[in-house]
Coordinates of C-alpha atoms in Angstrom, one line a residue:
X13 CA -29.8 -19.5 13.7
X14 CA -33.0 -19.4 11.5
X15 CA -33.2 -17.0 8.5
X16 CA -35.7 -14.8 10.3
X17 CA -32.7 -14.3 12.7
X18 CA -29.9 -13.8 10.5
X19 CA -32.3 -11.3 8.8
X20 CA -33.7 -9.7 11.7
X21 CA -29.5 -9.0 12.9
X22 CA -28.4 -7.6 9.5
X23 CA -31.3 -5.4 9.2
X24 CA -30.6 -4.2 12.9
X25 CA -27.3 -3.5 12.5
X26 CA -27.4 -1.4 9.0
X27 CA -30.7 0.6 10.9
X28 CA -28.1 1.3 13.6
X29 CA -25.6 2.9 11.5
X30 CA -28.0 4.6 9.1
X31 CA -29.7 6.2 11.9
X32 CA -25.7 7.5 12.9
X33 CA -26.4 10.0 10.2
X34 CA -27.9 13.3 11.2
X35 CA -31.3 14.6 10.0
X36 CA -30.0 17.9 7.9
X37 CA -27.2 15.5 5.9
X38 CA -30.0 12.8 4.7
X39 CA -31.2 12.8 1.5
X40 CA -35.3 12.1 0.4
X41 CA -36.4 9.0 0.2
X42 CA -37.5 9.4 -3.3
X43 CA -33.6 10.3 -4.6
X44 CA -32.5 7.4 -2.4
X45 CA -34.9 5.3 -4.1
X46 CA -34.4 6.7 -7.6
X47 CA -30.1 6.2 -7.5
X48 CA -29.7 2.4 -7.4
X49 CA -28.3 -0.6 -8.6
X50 CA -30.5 -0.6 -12.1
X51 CA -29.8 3.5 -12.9
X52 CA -27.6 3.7 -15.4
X53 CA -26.3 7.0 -14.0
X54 CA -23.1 8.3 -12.3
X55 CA -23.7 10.3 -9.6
X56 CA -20.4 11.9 -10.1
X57 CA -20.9 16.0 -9.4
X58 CA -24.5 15.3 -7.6
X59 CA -22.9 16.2 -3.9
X60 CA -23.2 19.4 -4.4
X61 CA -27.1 19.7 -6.0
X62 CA -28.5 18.2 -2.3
X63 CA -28.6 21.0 -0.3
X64 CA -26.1 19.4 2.0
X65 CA -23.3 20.9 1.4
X66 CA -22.4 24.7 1.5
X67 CA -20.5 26.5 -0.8
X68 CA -16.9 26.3 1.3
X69 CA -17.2 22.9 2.0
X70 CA -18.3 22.2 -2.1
X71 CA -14.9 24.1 -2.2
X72 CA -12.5 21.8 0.8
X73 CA -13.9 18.7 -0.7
X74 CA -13.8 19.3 -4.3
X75 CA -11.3 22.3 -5.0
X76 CA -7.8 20.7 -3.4
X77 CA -5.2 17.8 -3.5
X78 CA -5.2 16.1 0.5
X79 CA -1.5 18.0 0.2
X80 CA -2.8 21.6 0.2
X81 CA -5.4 20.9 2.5
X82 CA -3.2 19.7 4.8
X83 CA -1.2 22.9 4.2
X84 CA -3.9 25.0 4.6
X85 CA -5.5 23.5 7.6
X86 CA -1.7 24.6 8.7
X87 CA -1.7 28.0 7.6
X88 CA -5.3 27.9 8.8
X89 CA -7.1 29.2 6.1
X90 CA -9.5 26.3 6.8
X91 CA -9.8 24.1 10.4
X92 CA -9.7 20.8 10.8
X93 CA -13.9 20.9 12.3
X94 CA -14.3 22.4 8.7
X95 CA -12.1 20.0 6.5
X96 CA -13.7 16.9 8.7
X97 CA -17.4 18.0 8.4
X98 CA -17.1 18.7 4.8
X99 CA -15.8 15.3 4.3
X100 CA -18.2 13.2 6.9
X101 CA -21.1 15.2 4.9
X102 CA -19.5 13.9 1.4
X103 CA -19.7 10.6 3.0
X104 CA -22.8 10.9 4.1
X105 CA -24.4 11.6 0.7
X106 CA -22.2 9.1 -1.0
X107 CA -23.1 6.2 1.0
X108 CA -26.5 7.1 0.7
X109 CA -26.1 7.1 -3.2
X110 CA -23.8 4.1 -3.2
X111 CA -23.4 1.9 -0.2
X112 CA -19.7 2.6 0.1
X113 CA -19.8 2.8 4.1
X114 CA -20.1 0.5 6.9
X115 CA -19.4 2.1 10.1
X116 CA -19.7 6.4 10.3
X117 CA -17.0 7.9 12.8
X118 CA -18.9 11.4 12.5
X119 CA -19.2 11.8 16.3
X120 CA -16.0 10.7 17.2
X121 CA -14.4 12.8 13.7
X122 CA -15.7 16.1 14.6
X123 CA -14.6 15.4 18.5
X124 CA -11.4 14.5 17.6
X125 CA -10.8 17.5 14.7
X126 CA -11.7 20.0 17.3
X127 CA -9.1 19.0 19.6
X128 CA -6.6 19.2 16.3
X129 CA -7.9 22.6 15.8
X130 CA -7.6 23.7 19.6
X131 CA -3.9 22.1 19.9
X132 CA -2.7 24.2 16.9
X133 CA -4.2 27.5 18.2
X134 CA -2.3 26.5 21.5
X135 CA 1.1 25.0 20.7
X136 CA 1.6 26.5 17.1
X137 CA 2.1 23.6 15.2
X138 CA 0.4 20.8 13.7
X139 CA 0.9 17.6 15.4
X140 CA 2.4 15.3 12.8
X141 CA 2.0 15.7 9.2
X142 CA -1.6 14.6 8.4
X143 CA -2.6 17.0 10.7
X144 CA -6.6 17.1 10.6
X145 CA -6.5 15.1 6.9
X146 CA -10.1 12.6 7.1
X147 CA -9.2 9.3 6.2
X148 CA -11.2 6.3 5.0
X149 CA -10.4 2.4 6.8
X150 CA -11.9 -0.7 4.6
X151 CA -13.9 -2.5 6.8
X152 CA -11.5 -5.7 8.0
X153 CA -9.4 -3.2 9.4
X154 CA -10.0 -2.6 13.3
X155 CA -10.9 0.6 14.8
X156 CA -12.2 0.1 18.8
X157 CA -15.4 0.5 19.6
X158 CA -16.2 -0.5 16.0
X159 CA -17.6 -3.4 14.5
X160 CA -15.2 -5.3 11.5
X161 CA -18.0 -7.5 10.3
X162 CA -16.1 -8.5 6.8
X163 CA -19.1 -8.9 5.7
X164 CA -20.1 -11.9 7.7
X165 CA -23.4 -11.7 9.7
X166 CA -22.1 -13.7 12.0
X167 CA -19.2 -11.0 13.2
X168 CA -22.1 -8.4 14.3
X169 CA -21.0 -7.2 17.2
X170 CA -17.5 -8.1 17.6
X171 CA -16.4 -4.8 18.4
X172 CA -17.0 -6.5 22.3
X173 CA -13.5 -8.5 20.9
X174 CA -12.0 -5.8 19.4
X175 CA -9.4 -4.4 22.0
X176 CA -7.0 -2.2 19.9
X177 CA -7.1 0.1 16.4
X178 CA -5.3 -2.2 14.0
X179 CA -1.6 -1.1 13.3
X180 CA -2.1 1.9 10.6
X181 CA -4.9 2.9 12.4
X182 CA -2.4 3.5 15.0
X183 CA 0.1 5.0 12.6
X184 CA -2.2 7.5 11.0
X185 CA -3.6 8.8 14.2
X186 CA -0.1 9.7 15.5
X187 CA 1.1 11.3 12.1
X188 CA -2.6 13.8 13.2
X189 CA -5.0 12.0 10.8
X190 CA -8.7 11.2 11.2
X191 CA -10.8 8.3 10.3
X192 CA -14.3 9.2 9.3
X193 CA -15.3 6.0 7.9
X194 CA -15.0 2.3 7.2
X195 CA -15.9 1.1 3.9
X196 CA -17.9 -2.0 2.5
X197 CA -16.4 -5.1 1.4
X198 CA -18.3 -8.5 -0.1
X199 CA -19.1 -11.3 2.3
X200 CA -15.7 -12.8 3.1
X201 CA -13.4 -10.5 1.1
X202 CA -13.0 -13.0 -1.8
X203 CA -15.5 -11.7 -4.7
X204 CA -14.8 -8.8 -6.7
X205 CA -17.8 -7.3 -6.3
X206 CA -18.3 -5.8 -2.8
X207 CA -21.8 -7.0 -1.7
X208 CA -23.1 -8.3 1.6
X209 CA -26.0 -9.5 3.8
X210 CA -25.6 -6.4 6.3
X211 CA -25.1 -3.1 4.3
X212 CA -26.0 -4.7 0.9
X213 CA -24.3 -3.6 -2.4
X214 CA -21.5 -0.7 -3.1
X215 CA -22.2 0.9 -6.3
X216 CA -20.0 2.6 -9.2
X217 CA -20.4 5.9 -9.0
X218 CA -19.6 6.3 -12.8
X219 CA -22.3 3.8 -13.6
X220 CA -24.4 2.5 -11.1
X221 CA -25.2 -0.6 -12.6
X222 CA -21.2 -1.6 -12.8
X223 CA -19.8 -3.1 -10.3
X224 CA -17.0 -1.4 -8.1
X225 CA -14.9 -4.1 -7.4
X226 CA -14.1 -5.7 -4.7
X227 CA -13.2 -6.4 -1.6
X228 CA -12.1 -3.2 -1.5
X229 CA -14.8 -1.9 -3.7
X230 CA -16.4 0.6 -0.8
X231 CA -13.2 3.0 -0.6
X232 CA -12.9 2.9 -4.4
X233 CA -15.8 4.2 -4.6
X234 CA -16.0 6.7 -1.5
X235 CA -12.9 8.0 -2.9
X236 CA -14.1 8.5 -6.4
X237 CA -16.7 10.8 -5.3
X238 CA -14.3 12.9 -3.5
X239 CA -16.1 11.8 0.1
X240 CA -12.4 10.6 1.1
X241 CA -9.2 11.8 -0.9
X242 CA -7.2 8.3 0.5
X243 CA -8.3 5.5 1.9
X244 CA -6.6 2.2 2.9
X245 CA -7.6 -1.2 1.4
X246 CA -6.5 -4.6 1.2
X247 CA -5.1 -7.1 -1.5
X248 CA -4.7 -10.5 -1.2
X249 CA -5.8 -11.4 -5.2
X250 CA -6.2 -7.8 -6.9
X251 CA -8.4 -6.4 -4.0
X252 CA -7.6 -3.0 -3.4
X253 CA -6.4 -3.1 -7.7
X254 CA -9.9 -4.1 -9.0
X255 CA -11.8 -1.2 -7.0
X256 CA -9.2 1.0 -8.5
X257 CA -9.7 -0.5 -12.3
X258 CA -13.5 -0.4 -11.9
X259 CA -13.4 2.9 -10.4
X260 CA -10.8 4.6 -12.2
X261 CA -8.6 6.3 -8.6
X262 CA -5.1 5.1 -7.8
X263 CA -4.3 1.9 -5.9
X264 CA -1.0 0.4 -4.8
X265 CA -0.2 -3.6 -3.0
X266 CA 3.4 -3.1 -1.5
X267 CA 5.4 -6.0 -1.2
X268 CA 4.5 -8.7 1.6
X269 CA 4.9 -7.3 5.2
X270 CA 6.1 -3.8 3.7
X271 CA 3.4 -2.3 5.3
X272 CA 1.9 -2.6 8.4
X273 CA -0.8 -5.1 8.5
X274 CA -1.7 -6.3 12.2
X275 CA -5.3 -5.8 12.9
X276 CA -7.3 -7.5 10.3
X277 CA -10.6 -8.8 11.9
X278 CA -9.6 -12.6 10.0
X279 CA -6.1 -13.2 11.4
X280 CA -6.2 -14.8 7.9
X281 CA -4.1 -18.3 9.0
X282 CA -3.1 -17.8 5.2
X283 CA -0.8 -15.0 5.9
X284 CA 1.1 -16.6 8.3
X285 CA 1.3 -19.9 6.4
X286 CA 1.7 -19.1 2.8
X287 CA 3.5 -16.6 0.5
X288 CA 0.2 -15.0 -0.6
X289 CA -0.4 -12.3 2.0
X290 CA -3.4 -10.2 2.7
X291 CA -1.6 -6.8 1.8
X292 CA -2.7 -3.4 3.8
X293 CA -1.9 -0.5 0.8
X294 CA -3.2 2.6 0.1
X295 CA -5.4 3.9 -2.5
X296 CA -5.9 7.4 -3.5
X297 CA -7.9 10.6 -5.8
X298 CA -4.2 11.4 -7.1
X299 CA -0.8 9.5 -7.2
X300 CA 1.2 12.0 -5.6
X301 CA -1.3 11.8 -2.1
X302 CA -1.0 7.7 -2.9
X303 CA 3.0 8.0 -2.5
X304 CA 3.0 10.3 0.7
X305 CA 0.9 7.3 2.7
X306 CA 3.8 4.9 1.7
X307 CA 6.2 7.3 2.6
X308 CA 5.1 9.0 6.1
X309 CA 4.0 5.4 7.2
X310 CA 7.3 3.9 6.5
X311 CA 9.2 7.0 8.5
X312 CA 7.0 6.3 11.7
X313 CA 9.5 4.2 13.8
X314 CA 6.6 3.2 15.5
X315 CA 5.6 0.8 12.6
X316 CA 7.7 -2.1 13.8
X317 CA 6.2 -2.0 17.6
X318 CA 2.5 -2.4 16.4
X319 CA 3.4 -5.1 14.0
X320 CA 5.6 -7.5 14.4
X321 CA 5.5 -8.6 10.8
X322 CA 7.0 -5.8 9.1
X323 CA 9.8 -5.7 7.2
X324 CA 11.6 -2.2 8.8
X325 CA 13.1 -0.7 5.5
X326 CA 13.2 2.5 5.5
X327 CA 11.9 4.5 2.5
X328 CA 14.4 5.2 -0.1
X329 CA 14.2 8.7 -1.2
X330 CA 17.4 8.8 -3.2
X331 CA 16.3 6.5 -5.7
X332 CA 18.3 7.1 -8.8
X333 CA 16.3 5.9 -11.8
X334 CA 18.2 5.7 -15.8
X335 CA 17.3 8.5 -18.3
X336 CA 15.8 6.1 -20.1
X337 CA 13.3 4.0 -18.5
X338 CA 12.8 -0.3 -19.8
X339 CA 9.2 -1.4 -19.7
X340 CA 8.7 -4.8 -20.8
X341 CA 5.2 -4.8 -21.8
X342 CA 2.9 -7.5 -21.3
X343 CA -0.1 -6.8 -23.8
X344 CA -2.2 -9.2 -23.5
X345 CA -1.9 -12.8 -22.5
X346 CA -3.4 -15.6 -24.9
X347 CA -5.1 -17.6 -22.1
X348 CA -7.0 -14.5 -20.7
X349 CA -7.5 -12.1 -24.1
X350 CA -8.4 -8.5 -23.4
X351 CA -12.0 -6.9 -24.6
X352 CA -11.4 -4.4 -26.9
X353 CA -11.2 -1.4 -24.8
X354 CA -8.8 -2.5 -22.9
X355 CA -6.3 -3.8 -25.7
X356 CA -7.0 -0.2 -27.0
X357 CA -6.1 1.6 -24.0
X358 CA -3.3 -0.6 -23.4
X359 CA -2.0 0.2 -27.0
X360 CA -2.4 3.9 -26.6
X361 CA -0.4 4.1 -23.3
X362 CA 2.2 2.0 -24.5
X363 CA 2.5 4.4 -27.5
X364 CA 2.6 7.9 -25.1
X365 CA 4.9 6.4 -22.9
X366 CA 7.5 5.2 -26.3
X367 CA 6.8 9.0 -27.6
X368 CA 7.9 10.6 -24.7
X369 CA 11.6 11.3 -24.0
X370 CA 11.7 8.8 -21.1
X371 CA 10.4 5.3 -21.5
X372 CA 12.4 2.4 -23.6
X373 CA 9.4 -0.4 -24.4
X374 CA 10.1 -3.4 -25.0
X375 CA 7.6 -6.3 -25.9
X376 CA 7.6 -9.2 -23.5
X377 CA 6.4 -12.4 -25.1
X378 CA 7.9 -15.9 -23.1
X379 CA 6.6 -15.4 -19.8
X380 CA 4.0 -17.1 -17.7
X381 CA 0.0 -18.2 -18.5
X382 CA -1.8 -15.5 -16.2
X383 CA -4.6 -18.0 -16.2
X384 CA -2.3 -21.0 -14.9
X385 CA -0.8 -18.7 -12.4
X386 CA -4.3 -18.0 -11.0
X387 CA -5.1 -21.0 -10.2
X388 CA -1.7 -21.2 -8.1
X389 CA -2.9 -18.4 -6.4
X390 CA -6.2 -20.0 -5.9
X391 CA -5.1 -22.8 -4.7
X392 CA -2.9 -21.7 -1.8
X393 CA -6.5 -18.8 -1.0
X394 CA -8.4 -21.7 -0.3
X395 CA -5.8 -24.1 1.1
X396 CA -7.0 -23.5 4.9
X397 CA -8.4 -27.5 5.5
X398 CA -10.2 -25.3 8.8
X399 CA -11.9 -23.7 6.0
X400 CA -12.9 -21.0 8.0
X401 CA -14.0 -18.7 5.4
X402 CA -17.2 -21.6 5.2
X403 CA -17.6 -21.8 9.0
X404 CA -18.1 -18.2 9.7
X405 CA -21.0 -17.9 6.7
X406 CA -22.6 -21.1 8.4
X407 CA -22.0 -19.9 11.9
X408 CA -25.3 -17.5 10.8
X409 CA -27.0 -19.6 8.4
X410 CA -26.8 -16.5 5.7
X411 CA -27.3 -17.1 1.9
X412 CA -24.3 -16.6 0.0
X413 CA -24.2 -13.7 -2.2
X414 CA -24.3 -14.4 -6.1
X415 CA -20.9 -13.4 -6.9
X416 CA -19.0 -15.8 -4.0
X417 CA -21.3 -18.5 -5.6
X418 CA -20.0 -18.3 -9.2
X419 CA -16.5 -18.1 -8.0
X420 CA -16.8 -20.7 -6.0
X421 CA -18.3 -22.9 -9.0
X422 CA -15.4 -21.3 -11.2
X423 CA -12.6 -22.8 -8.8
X424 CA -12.7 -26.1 -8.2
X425 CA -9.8 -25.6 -5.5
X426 CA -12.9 -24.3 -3.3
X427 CA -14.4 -27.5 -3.3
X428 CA -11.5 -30.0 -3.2
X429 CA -9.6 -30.8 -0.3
X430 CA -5.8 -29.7 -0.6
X431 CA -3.4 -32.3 0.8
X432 CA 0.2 -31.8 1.7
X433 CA 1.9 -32.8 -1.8
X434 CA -0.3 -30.3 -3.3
X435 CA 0.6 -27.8 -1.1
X436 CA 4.2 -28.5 -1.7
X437 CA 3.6 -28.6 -5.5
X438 CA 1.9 -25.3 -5.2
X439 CA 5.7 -24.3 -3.5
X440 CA 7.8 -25.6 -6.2
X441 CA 5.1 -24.2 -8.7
X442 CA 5.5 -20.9 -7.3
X443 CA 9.4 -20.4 -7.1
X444 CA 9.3 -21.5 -10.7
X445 CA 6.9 -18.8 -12.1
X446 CA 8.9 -16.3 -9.9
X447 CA 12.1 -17.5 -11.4
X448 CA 10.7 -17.1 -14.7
X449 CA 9.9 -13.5 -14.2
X450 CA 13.1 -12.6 -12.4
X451 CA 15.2 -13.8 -15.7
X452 CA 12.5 -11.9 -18.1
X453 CA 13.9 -8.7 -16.2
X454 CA 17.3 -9.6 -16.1
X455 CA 17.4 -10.8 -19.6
X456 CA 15.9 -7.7 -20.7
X457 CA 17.3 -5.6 -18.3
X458 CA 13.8 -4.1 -17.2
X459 CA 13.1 -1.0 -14.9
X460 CA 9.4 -2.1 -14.8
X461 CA 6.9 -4.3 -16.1
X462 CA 3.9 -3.1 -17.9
X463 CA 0.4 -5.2 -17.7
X464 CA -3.4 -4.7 -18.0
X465 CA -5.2 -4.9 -14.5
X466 CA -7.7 -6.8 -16.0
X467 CA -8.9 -8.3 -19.1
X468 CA -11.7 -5.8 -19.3
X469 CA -13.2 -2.3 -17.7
X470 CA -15.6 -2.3 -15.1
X471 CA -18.5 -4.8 -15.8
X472 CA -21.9 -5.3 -15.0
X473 CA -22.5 -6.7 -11.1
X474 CA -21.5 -9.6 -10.7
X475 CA -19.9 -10.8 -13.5
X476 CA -16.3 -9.7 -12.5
X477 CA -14.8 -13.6 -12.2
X478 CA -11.5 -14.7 -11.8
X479 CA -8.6 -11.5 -11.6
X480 CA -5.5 -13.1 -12.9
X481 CA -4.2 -9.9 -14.1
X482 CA -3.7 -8.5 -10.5
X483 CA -3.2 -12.1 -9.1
X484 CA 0.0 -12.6 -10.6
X485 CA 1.7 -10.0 -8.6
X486 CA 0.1 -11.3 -5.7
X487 CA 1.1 -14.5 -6.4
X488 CA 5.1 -14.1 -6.9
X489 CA 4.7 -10.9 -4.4
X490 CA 5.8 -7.7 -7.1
X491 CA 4.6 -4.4 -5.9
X492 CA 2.2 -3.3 -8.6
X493 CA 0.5 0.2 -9.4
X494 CA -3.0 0.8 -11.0
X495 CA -3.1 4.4 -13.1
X496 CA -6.3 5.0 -14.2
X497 CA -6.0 6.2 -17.9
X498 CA -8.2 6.3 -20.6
X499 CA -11.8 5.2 -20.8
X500 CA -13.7 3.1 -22.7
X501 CA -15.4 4.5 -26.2
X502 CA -18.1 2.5 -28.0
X503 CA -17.5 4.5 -31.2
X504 CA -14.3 3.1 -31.2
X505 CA -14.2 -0.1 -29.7
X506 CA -16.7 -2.1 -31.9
X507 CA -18.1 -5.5 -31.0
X508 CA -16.4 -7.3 -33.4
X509 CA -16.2 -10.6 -32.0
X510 CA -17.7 -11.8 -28.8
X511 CA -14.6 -12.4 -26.2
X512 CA -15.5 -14.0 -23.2
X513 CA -13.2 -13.8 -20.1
X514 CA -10.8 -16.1 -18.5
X515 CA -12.5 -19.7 -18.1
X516 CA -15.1 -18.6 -20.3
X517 CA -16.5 -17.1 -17.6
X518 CA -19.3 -14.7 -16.5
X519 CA -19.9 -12.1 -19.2
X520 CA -19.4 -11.3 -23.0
X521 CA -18.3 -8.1 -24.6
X522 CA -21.0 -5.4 -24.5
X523 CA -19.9 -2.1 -25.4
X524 CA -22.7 -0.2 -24.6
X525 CA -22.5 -1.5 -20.1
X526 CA -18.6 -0.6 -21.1
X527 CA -19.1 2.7 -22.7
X528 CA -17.0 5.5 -20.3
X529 CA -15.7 3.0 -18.0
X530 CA -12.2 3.9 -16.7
X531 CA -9.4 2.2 -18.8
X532 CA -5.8 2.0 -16.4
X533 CA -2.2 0.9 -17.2
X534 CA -0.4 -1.5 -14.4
X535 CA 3.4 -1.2 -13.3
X536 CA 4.7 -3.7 -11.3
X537 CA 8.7 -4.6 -10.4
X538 CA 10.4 -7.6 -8.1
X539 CA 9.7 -7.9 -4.3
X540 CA 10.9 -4.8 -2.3
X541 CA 11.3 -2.4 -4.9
X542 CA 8.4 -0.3 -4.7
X543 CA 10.1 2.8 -4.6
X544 CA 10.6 1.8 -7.7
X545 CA 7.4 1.5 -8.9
X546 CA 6.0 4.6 -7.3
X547 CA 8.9 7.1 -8.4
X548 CA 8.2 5.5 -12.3
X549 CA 4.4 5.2 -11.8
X550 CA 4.8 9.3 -11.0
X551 CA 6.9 9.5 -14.3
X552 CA 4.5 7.8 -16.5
X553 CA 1.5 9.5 -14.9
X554 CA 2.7 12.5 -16.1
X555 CA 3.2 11.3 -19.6
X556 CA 0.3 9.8 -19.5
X557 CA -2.2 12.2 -18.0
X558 CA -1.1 15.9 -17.6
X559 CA -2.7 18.3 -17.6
X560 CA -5.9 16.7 -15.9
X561 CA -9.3 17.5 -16.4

């Protein structure tokens, strides 16, 4: 395939879905023209200046929580065709502001709200408990009749192979959800900044020259600007994390295979080969909407028929917790050094959480190299020798997008063949870092670990790099929570050095592209506790940030 064809397809394709959006919910070409990726603007509170939306659905989309909607599409006081046009108009304008959507579901949303609406009125109740609640998919997760491209020009069109929703697709339909939209991802899922060849580049919506994140970077920042209140991502290094750091909403990776993950476009060979797992987890506007999606998935006793790789543990809810909560704090790590707003932030949550009445801190100091331990991680990402991540961006001829490049110049494991002994070192390697961390908590005798996300806020495009921060977890498979808290302050956090991130790479401090940028906290505990981390994670939230602006 020539250039002129690979071209030609993407441009067809993103036509095709643009033109899904109706006339009366498009904005001027001159505002779409004006809001892009050089605007130092957020876009945050523009929804409603458009002309789009009216004043009740202003009201459905910014006023509530997703719980009392969902109570009062119940008690009626709004119906579901109301709570699902509100929200495919909110996506509308914010993917037109911030290519945060891939495929639009409007038709097939407003079809499927109105027979919500006309089951309630005859059978007088709701039929499960996301009755009529709009829900955003990240795009590698299959819905039929729908293309999941991941990004790759050379997956247009596969919705022709795509024979059944993928397994929480499933889940949330028959707990009465609806899925309005898929969200954009980069080219292959592996950069964290979510840009590709077909719908282009998701932007911030705090900043619109800062990056998102990625690969989950299009719900992060759908969900940011209220056009979905939950969404559903994926982490296999940080990636539905980073989305949540750069955009400052709430993100969760459960342990491996704790939540249902059949239906990924790649059948990633890595997840059925290695311990590092592309994790399906939610992400959310608030933590309490974030904890119902693990909790009414994990009651469906359908989750174990639509994927065969899930662990079937039911959720605890009689967790007993001690008065007095351990966090071993991890402040910074020497090998990846935080920018000053985050080693700030960090600082000032650690000090809420010891002034409150419930949290013990203590500081960890002997545990592993975050920088050594991504390169682990690294190594068993790239360890396919099919490498099909390279075949399917060849299979078009498409030009790789900047930030794949520079990660794959940054990790030499991309470029090297991995042979057998290495893969068993990267075993042994492994159980010994996970060992390490195990004793930490026992030694210490830990409810929870405390960590930044990342060694900085959200950065320019582009210059993201390596994500050892989330990796970790990934790597020795820890449930781990991103809070959004704080923000970045240039009055405060002055350039006093220039700190470059881990491997030197990518970008320098620059307070004024940091200035307002979301600051987070991360919790994390040992594989299969993350009821643990949720019912603490809801504990420090409050410390942390009640009452909420």
């Amino acid at each position: 395939m020539s250039a002129g064809d690979w071209k030609q397809i993407a441009k067809a394709k993103k036509e095709s879905v643009d033109k899904l959006i109706p006339k009366e919910w498009r904005l001027p070409e001159d505002i779409k023209l004006t809001y892009n990726e050089t605007t130092p603007v957020s876009v945050i509170g523009l929804h409603k200046t458009f002309g789009i939306l009216n004043d009740k659905e202003v009201e459905i989309t910014e006023g509530y929580t997703a719980n009392e909607l969902l109570k009062h599409i119940a008690d009626k006081k709004f119906t579901s065709l109301e709570v699902a046009t509100a929200f495919c108009k909110r996506a509308a304008i914010s993917t037109q502001l911030t290519n945060c959507c891939t495929e639009l579901l409007f038709q097939e949303t407003l079809a499927r709200a109105k027979w919500l609406d006309d089951y309630l009125e005859e059978n007088g109740n709701t039929i499960g408990p996301l009755h009529g609640l709009p829900i955003s998919i990240k795009d590698a997760l299959n819905i039929k009749g729908f293309d999941s491209t991941a990004g790759y020009v050379s997956f247009i069109g596969n919705r022709k192979d795509i024979n059944e929703d993928a397994a929480i697709v499933k889940l949330l339909f028959e707990l009465g959800a609806i899925v309005h939209v898929k969200t954009n991802i980069p080219t292959t899922m592996m950069s964290a900044d979510s840009e590709n060849n077909i719908f282009g580049r998701t932007l911030n919506p705090l900043n619109l020259t800062l990056t998102a994140g990625g690969s989950s970077g299009g719900e992060a920042s759908l969900i940011k600007q209220r056009g979905s209140l939950i969404g559903i991502g994926t982490d296999i290094g940080g990636s539905l994390r980073i989305p949540a750091v750069c955009c400052g909403v709430y993100g969760f990776r459960p342990s491996n295979f704790r939540y249902p993950q059949e239906g990924q476009v790649e059948k990633e060979r890595i997840n059925y080969s290695t311990p590092v797992v592309a994790v399906t987890g939610p992400m959310a506007f608030d933590l309490e909407s974030l904890n119902q999606m693990m909790k009414l998935v994990l009651s469906n006793p359908n989750a174990p028929k639509y994927d065969p790789t899930f662990l079937d543990l039911p959720w605890n809810n009689n967790l007993v917790l001690p008065q007095k909560i351990r966090v071993g704090v991890v402040l910074e790590c020497d090998s990846v050094p935080l920018q000053p707003p985050m080693k700030r932030i960090i600082k000032e949550a650690v000090k809420k959480l010891a002034d409150s009445s419930s949290f013990e801190i203590v500081y960890l100091q002997d545990f592993p190299s975050f920088e050594y331990c991504w390169g682990l991680l690294y190594g068993y990402m790239t360890s396919d020798p099919k490498k099909e991540i390279m075949t399917n961006l060849t299979k078009s001829g498409e030009e790789i997008i900047k930030s794949l490049l520079l990660l794959f110049e940054g990790n030499k494991s991309f470029k090297t063949p991995i042979t057998f002994e290495d893969f068993y070192e990267l075993g042994e390697s492994r159980s010994q870092v996970k060992k390490h961390w195990l004793r930490l908590i026992n030694d210490e005798n830990l409810d929870i670990i405390l960590s930044p996300g990342s060694s900085h806020t959200a950065p320019k495009h582009d210059t993201y790099g390596n994500s050892p921060y989330t990796g970790m977890w990934n790597l020795v498979d820890f449930p781990s929570l991103i809070i959004p808290f704080g923000k970045a302050d240039a009055s405060i956090d002055l350039d006093d050095k220039s700190i470059k991130y881990c491997y030197g790479t990518l970008q320098n401090y620059d307070k004024d592209v940091h200035e307002g940028s979301p600051g987070h906290i991360q919790l994390c505990y040992k594989t299969l506790k993350d009821e643990n981390v949720l019912r603490i994670g809801e504990i420090a939230d409050r410390v942390l940030n009640e009452p909420r602006g």
